[in-house]
Structures are given as C-alpha cells and as structure tokens.
Amino acid sequence: YDADGIPGAVVLASLFDAIKFTNYDIYIPHRHDEGFGVHVDALEKIKDDGTDLVVTIDVGITGHDAANWCKEHGLDLIITDHHLPDIDSKGSENLPNALVVNPKQSACDYPEPMLCGTGVIFKVVQGFLNTYRDIYNVPEGYEKWMLDMVGIATVSDMVPLLDENRTFAYYGLK
C-alpha cells in the first residue's frame, strides 16, 4: 500500500518465517479502488477464505465499523497503527472494538509515541520474541535483520528522526 504498511508486512512475515509459521496471507488493499482504512468488504473475503485472525499494520485506528463487523462475525482483529485515534464529542478517545496497539492512544505509556506503523509492528515482534524466543528457537538478536524495513519506513513516513526513530533510521539504512 505504501512505504510504511508494506515494510511492516515484511517485518511481521519475517517473524512468521523465523518461528516456522506458514499459515498466513498478506492482504494489501488497492490504493485507488479501496482507499485508506480497513473495509468490511475486504474482511468478508478474508473471512470467507478461512481466516480467523487479522492483524493490521499502519491502519485501523478509526475503523470502528470494521472492528464491529469482526466482533459480530467471529473474526479476531488486532489493530497496530500509529495514527491518532478518533476523539468523541466529549473529548474522549474513541478506540475501535478490537485489541489496539498504538503508542498514540492515551492508555499507552510507551516512551516513543512517534513511531511509524512499521516501528509499531516491529515493537510487537520484539515483544513476542522477548517472550517466546526460546520456545521457537529464534536466535538472540534475530530482529536486527528486520531493521532495514523499519529504517525505510521510518524515513519515508517522515516521523521525527529523534530518539528511537533515529536509531531505527541509522541502523536500518546502514
């Protein structure tokens, strides 16, 4: 879809490859036909193809209808995004009815809220490996081989090149 979502899909696929998980597909929406966001039409096709879990990358924080459709139809949804959530008329954050991983949501205390979408999924992958590395026999430091994708996405998505983003850009482009 763009130079943030696609590298993010590569990062997640790299984790799946490392843990020998092969039962997955990558769905990239058509930019002009589908536009931005998570759409029920796409989710219907994905579910009809036998999928039980959808993980978004760089999209979904405003996908309330899609998240509600997933709940109603038994499709688990994990939204990983870095865009700002909706704010309701009372000034409160309005998150979709799904598991949301987004450093810009108010409930998140991650110290770097300005990650790109690929940076967010990279942190999910790091967390997974920190917990399950030994179970799946993934070598310590394996995730460094994903930094090229994180660096490209960090630079192309024009997030501030400070702190963790600066490290991602430096090592990713190196």
mmCIF file of C-alpha atoms in Angstrom:
data_model
loop_
_atom_site.group_PDB
_atom_site.id
_atom_site.type_symbol
_atom_site.label_atom_id
_atom_site.label_comp_id
_atom_site.label_asym_id
_atom_site.label_seq_id
_atom_site.Cartn_x
_atom_site.Cartn_y
_atom_site.Cartn_z
ATOM 1 C CA TYR A 1 0.000 0.000 0.000
ATOM 2 C CA ASP A 2 2.746 2.417 0.866
ATOM 3 C CA ALA A 3 6.275 2.626 2.199
ATOM 4 C CA ASP A 4 5.117 2.114 5.775
ATOM 5 C CA GLY A 5 2.492 -0.632 5.599
ATOM 6 C CA ILE A 6 4.370 -2.859 3.151
ATOM 7 C CA PRO A 7 7.650 -2.863 5.111
ATOM 8 C CA GLY A 8 5.567 -3.575 8.212
ATOM 9 C CA ALA A 9 4.075 -6.623 6.496
ATOM 10 C CA VAL A 10 7.616 -7.776 5.674
ATOM 11 C CA VAL A 11 8.594 -7.409 9.349
ATOM 12 C CA LEU A 12 5.640 -9.496 10.532
ATOM 13 C CA ALA A 13 6.215 -12.082 7.779
ATOM 14 C CA SER A 14 9.868 -12.281 8.861
ATOM 15 C CA LEU A 15 8.725 -13.174 12.374
ATOM 16 C CA PHE A 16 6.412 -15.840 10.970
ATOM 17 C CA ASP A 17 9.265 -17.247 8.892
ATOM 18 C CA ALA A 18 11.545 -17.310 11.951
ATOM 19 C CA ILE A 19 9.018 -19.261 14.014
ATOM 20 C CA LYS A 20 8.131 -21.544 11.071
ATOM 21 C CA PHE A 21 4.519 -20.332 10.933
ATOM 22 C CA THR A 22 3.296 -20.669 7.360
ATOM 23 C CA ASN A 23 -0.486 -20.384 7.639
ATOM 24 C CA TYR A 24 -0.844 -16.711 6.799
ATOM 25 C CA ASP A 25 -1.600 -14.389 3.903
ATOM 26 C CA ILE A 26 -0.801 -10.749 3.360
ATOM 27 C CA TYR A 27 -3.609 -8.555 2.081
ATOM 28 C CA ILE A 28 -2.644 -5.210 0.616
ATOM 29 C CA PRO A 29 -5.638 -3.049 -0.270
ATOM 30 C CA HIS A 30 -5.770 -1.401 -3.677
ATOM 31 C CA ARG A 31 -4.954 2.253 -3.050
ATOM 32 C CA HIS A 32 -7.361 3.668 -5.651
ATOM 33 C CA ASP A 33 -10.185 1.121 -5.523
ATOM 34 C CA GLU A 34 -10.327 0.650 -1.742
ATOM 35 C CA GLY A 35 -8.803 3.828 -0.381
ATOM 36 C CA PHE A 36 -7.468 4.131 3.134
ATOM 37 C CA GLY A 37 -8.745 2.161 6.104
ATOM 38 C CA VAL A 38 -9.988 -1.308 6.936
ATOM 39 C CA HIS A 39 -13.089 -2.170 4.926
ATOM 40 C CA VAL A 40 -15.823 -4.684 5.648
ATOM 41 C CA ASP A 41 -15.857 -5.916 2.020
ATOM 42 C CA ALA A 42 -12.203 -6.941 2.330
ATOM 43 C CA LEU A 43 -12.806 -8.521 5.747
ATOM 44 C CA GLU A 44 -15.706 -10.568 4.358
ATOM 45 C CA LYS A 45 -13.467 -12.003 1.639
ATOM 46 C CA ILE A 46 -10.660 -12.639 4.116
ATOM 47 C CA LYS A 47 -13.049 -14.457 6.464
ATOM 48 C CA ASP A 48 -14.600 -16.434 3.591
ATOM 49 C CA ASP A 49 -11.069 -17.584 2.697
ATOM 50 C CA GLY A 50 -10.836 -19.197 6.156
ATOM 51 C CA THR A 51 -9.007 -16.575 8.173
ATOM 52 C CA ASP A 52 -9.645 -16.403 11.939
ATOM 53 C CA LEU A 53 -7.334 -13.527 12.848
ATOM 54 C CA VAL A 54 -6.482 -10.254 11.114
ATOM 55 C CA VAL A 55 -3.541 -8.106 12.172
ATOM 56 C CA THR A 56 -3.491 -4.644 10.641
ATOM 57 C CA ILE A 57 -0.328 -2.650 10.142
ATOM 58 C CA ASP A 58 -0.387 1.136 9.847
ATOM 59 C CA VAL A 59 -4.178 1.239 9.650
ATOM 60 C CA GLY A 60 -7.355 0.665 11.617
ATOM 61 C CA ILE A 61 -7.364 3.146 14.497
ATOM 62 C CA THR A 62 -10.534 4.757 13.089
ATOM 63 C CA GLY A 63 -12.024 1.510 11.749
ATOM 64 C CA HIS A 64 -14.997 1.254 14.094
ATOM 65 C CA ASP A 65 -17.392 -0.310 11.562
ATOM 66 C CA ALA A 66 -14.791 -2.871 10.511
ATOM 67 C CA ALA A 67 -13.983 -3.758 14.121
ATOM 68 C CA ASN A 68 -17.667 -4.139 14.973
ATOM 69 C CA TRP A 69 -18.176 -6.336 11.907
ATOM 70 C CA CYS A 70 -15.283 -8.538 13.028
ATOM 71 C CA LYS A 71 -16.811 -8.946 16.512
ATOM 72 C CA GLU A 72 -20.214 -9.816 15.044
ATOM 73 C CA HIS A 73 -18.712 -12.400 12.659
ATOM 74 C CA GLY A 74 -16.171 -14.084 14.930
ATOM 75 C CA LEU A 75 -13.081 -12.670 13.251
ATOM 76 C CA ASP A 76 -10.403 -11.671 15.743
ATOM 77 C CA LEU A 77 -8.832 -8.292 14.975
ATOM 78 C CA ILE A 78 -5.585 -6.790 16.226
ATOM 79 C CA ILE A 79 -5.041 -3.223 15.104
ATOM 80 C CA THR A 80 -1.475 -1.948 15.026
ATOM 81 C CA ASP A 81 -1.362 1.674 13.997
ATOM 82 C CA HIS A 82 0.375 4.953 14.719
ATOM 83 C CA HIS A 83 -2.262 7.423 13.566
ATOM 84 C CA LEU A 84 -4.311 9.466 16.004
ATOM 85 C CA PRO A 85 -7.468 7.833 17.372
ATOM 86 C CA ASP A 86 -10.888 9.451 16.978
ATOM 87 C CA ILE A 87 -11.996 11.851 19.690
ATOM 88 C CA ASP A 88 -15.689 11.896 20.592
ATOM 89 C CA SER A 89 -17.829 14.973 21.254
ATOM 90 C CA LYS A 90 -16.853 14.909 24.957
ATOM 91 C CA GLY A 91 -13.148 14.974 24.110
ATOM 92 C CA SER A 92 -12.599 11.316 24.994
ATOM 93 C CA GLU A 93 -10.660 8.870 22.910
ATOM 94 C CA ASN A 94 -12.844 6.552 20.840
ATOM 95 C CA LEU A 95 -10.991 3.328 20.009
ATOM 96 C CA PRO A 96 -12.327 0.531 17.791
ATOM 97 C CA ASN A 97 -13.739 -2.581 19.469
ATOM 98 C CA ALA A 98 -10.557 -4.631 18.982
ATOM 99 C CA LEU A 99 -7.159 -5.172 20.533
ATOM 100 C CA VAL A 100 -5.332 -1.927 19.694
ATOM 101 C CA VAL A 101 -1.566 -1.450 19.734
ATOM 102 C CA ASN A 102 -0.881 2.235 19.147
ATOM 103 C CA PRO A 103 1.639 4.373 21.025
ATOM 104 C CA LYS A 104 -0.568 7.440 20.479
ATOM 105 C CA GLN A 105 -3.525 6.084 22.428
ATOM 106 C CA SER A 106 -3.876 7.619 25.871
ATOM 107 C CA ALA A 107 -3.669 4.269 27.690
ATOM 108 C CA CYS A 108 -0.215 3.605 26.234
ATOM 109 C CA ASP A 109 2.820 4.649 28.224
ATOM 110 C CA TYR A 110 5.410 3.615 25.653
ATOM 111 C CA PRO A 111 8.084 6.333 25.712
ATOM 112 C CA GLU A 112 8.181 6.894 21.922
ATOM 113 C CA PRO A 113 4.719 7.811 20.619
ATOM 114 C CA MET A 114 6.024 8.990 17.235
ATOM 115 C CA LEU A 115 6.863 5.587 15.737
ATOM 116 C CA CYS A 116 5.749 4.850 12.181
ATOM 117 C CA GLY A 117 3.420 1.888 11.547
ATOM 118 C CA THR A 118 6.339 -0.421 10.792
ATOM 119 C CA GLY A 119 8.004 0.729 14.010
ATOM 120 C CA VAL A 120 4.867 -0.271 15.913
ATOM 121 C CA ILE A 121 4.731 -3.789 14.435
ATOM 122 C CA PHE A 122 8.493 -4.106 14.981
ATOM 123 C CA LYS A 123 7.936 -3.415 18.685
ATOM 124 C CA VAL A 124 5.192 -6.084 18.700
ATOM 125 C CA VAL A 125 7.652 -8.521 17.086
ATOM 126 C CA GLN A 126 10.320 -7.611 19.651
ATOM 127 C CA GLY A 127 7.843 -8.185 22.461
ATOM 128 C CA PHE A 128 6.841 -11.535 21.001
ATOM 129 C CA LEU A 129 10.471 -12.605 20.690
ATOM 130 C CA ASN A 130 11.308 -11.404 24.197
ATOM 131 C CA THR A 131 8.575 -13.695 25.486
ATOM 132 C CA TYR A 132 8.747 -16.691 23.131
ATOM 133 C CA ARG A 133 12.259 -16.651 21.630
ATOM 134 C CA ASP A 134 13.352 -19.816 23.430
ATOM 135 C CA ILE A 135 10.157 -21.727 22.653
ATOM 136 C CA TYR A 136 10.577 -21.066 18.919
ATOM 137 C CA ASN A 137 14.372 -21.311 18.995
ATOM 138 C CA VAL A 138 14.914 -17.859 17.452
ATOM 139 C CA PRO A 139 18.486 -16.639 17.969
ATOM 140 C CA GLU A 140 19.102 -13.619 20.176
ATOM 141 C CA GLY A 141 19.342 -10.506 18.005
ATOM 142 C CA TYR A 142 17.482 -12.048 15.039
ATOM 143 C CA GLU A 143 15.242 -8.989 14.822
ATOM 144 C CA LYS A 144 18.187 -6.798 13.773
ATOM 145 C CA TRP A 145 17.730 -8.295 10.289
ATOM 146 C CA MET A 146 14.341 -6.553 10.134
ATOM 147 C CA LEU A 147 15.775 -3.102 10.726
ATOM 148 C CA ASP A 148 16.226 -2.394 7.010
ATOM 149 C CA MET A 149 12.434 -2.380 6.630
ATOM 150 C CA VAL A 150 11.971 -0.341 9.811
ATOM 151 C CA GLY A 151 14.556 2.207 8.642
ATOM 152 C CA ILE A 152 12.983 2.615 5.203
ATOM 153 C CA ALA A 153 9.521 3.061 6.709
ATOM 154 C CA THR A 154 10.764 5.456 9.394
ATOM 155 C CA VAL A 155 12.391 7.731 6.829
ATOM 156 C CA SER A 156 9.639 7.506 4.201
ATOM 157 C CA ASP A 157 6.813 8.121 6.672
ATOM 158 C CA MET A 158 8.609 11.274 7.817
ATOM 159 C CA VAL A 159 8.318 10.674 11.552
ATOM 160 C CA PRO A 160 10.698 12.767 13.666
ATOM 161 C CA LEU A 161 14.220 11.362 13.494
ATOM 162 C CA LEU A 162 14.730 11.585 17.231
ATOM 163 C CA ASP A 163 15.405 9.003 19.919
ATOM 164 C CA GLU A 164 14.296 5.508 18.880
ATOM 165 C CA ASN A 165 13.351 6.619 15.365
ATOM 166 C CA ARG A 166 16.859 7.966 14.864
ATOM 167 C CA THR A 167 18.253 4.580 15.884
ATOM 168 C CA PHE A 168 15.867 2.776 13.518
ATOM 169 C CA ALA A 169 16.842 5.051 10.624
ATOM 170 C CA TYR A 170 20.569 4.802 11.349
ATOM 171 C CA TYR A 171 20.791 1.018 11.664
ATOM 172 C CA GLY A 172 18.069 0.314 9.133
ATOM 173 C CA LEU A 173 19.701 2.317 6.376
ATOM 174 C CA LYS A 174 23.169 1.049 7.300
#
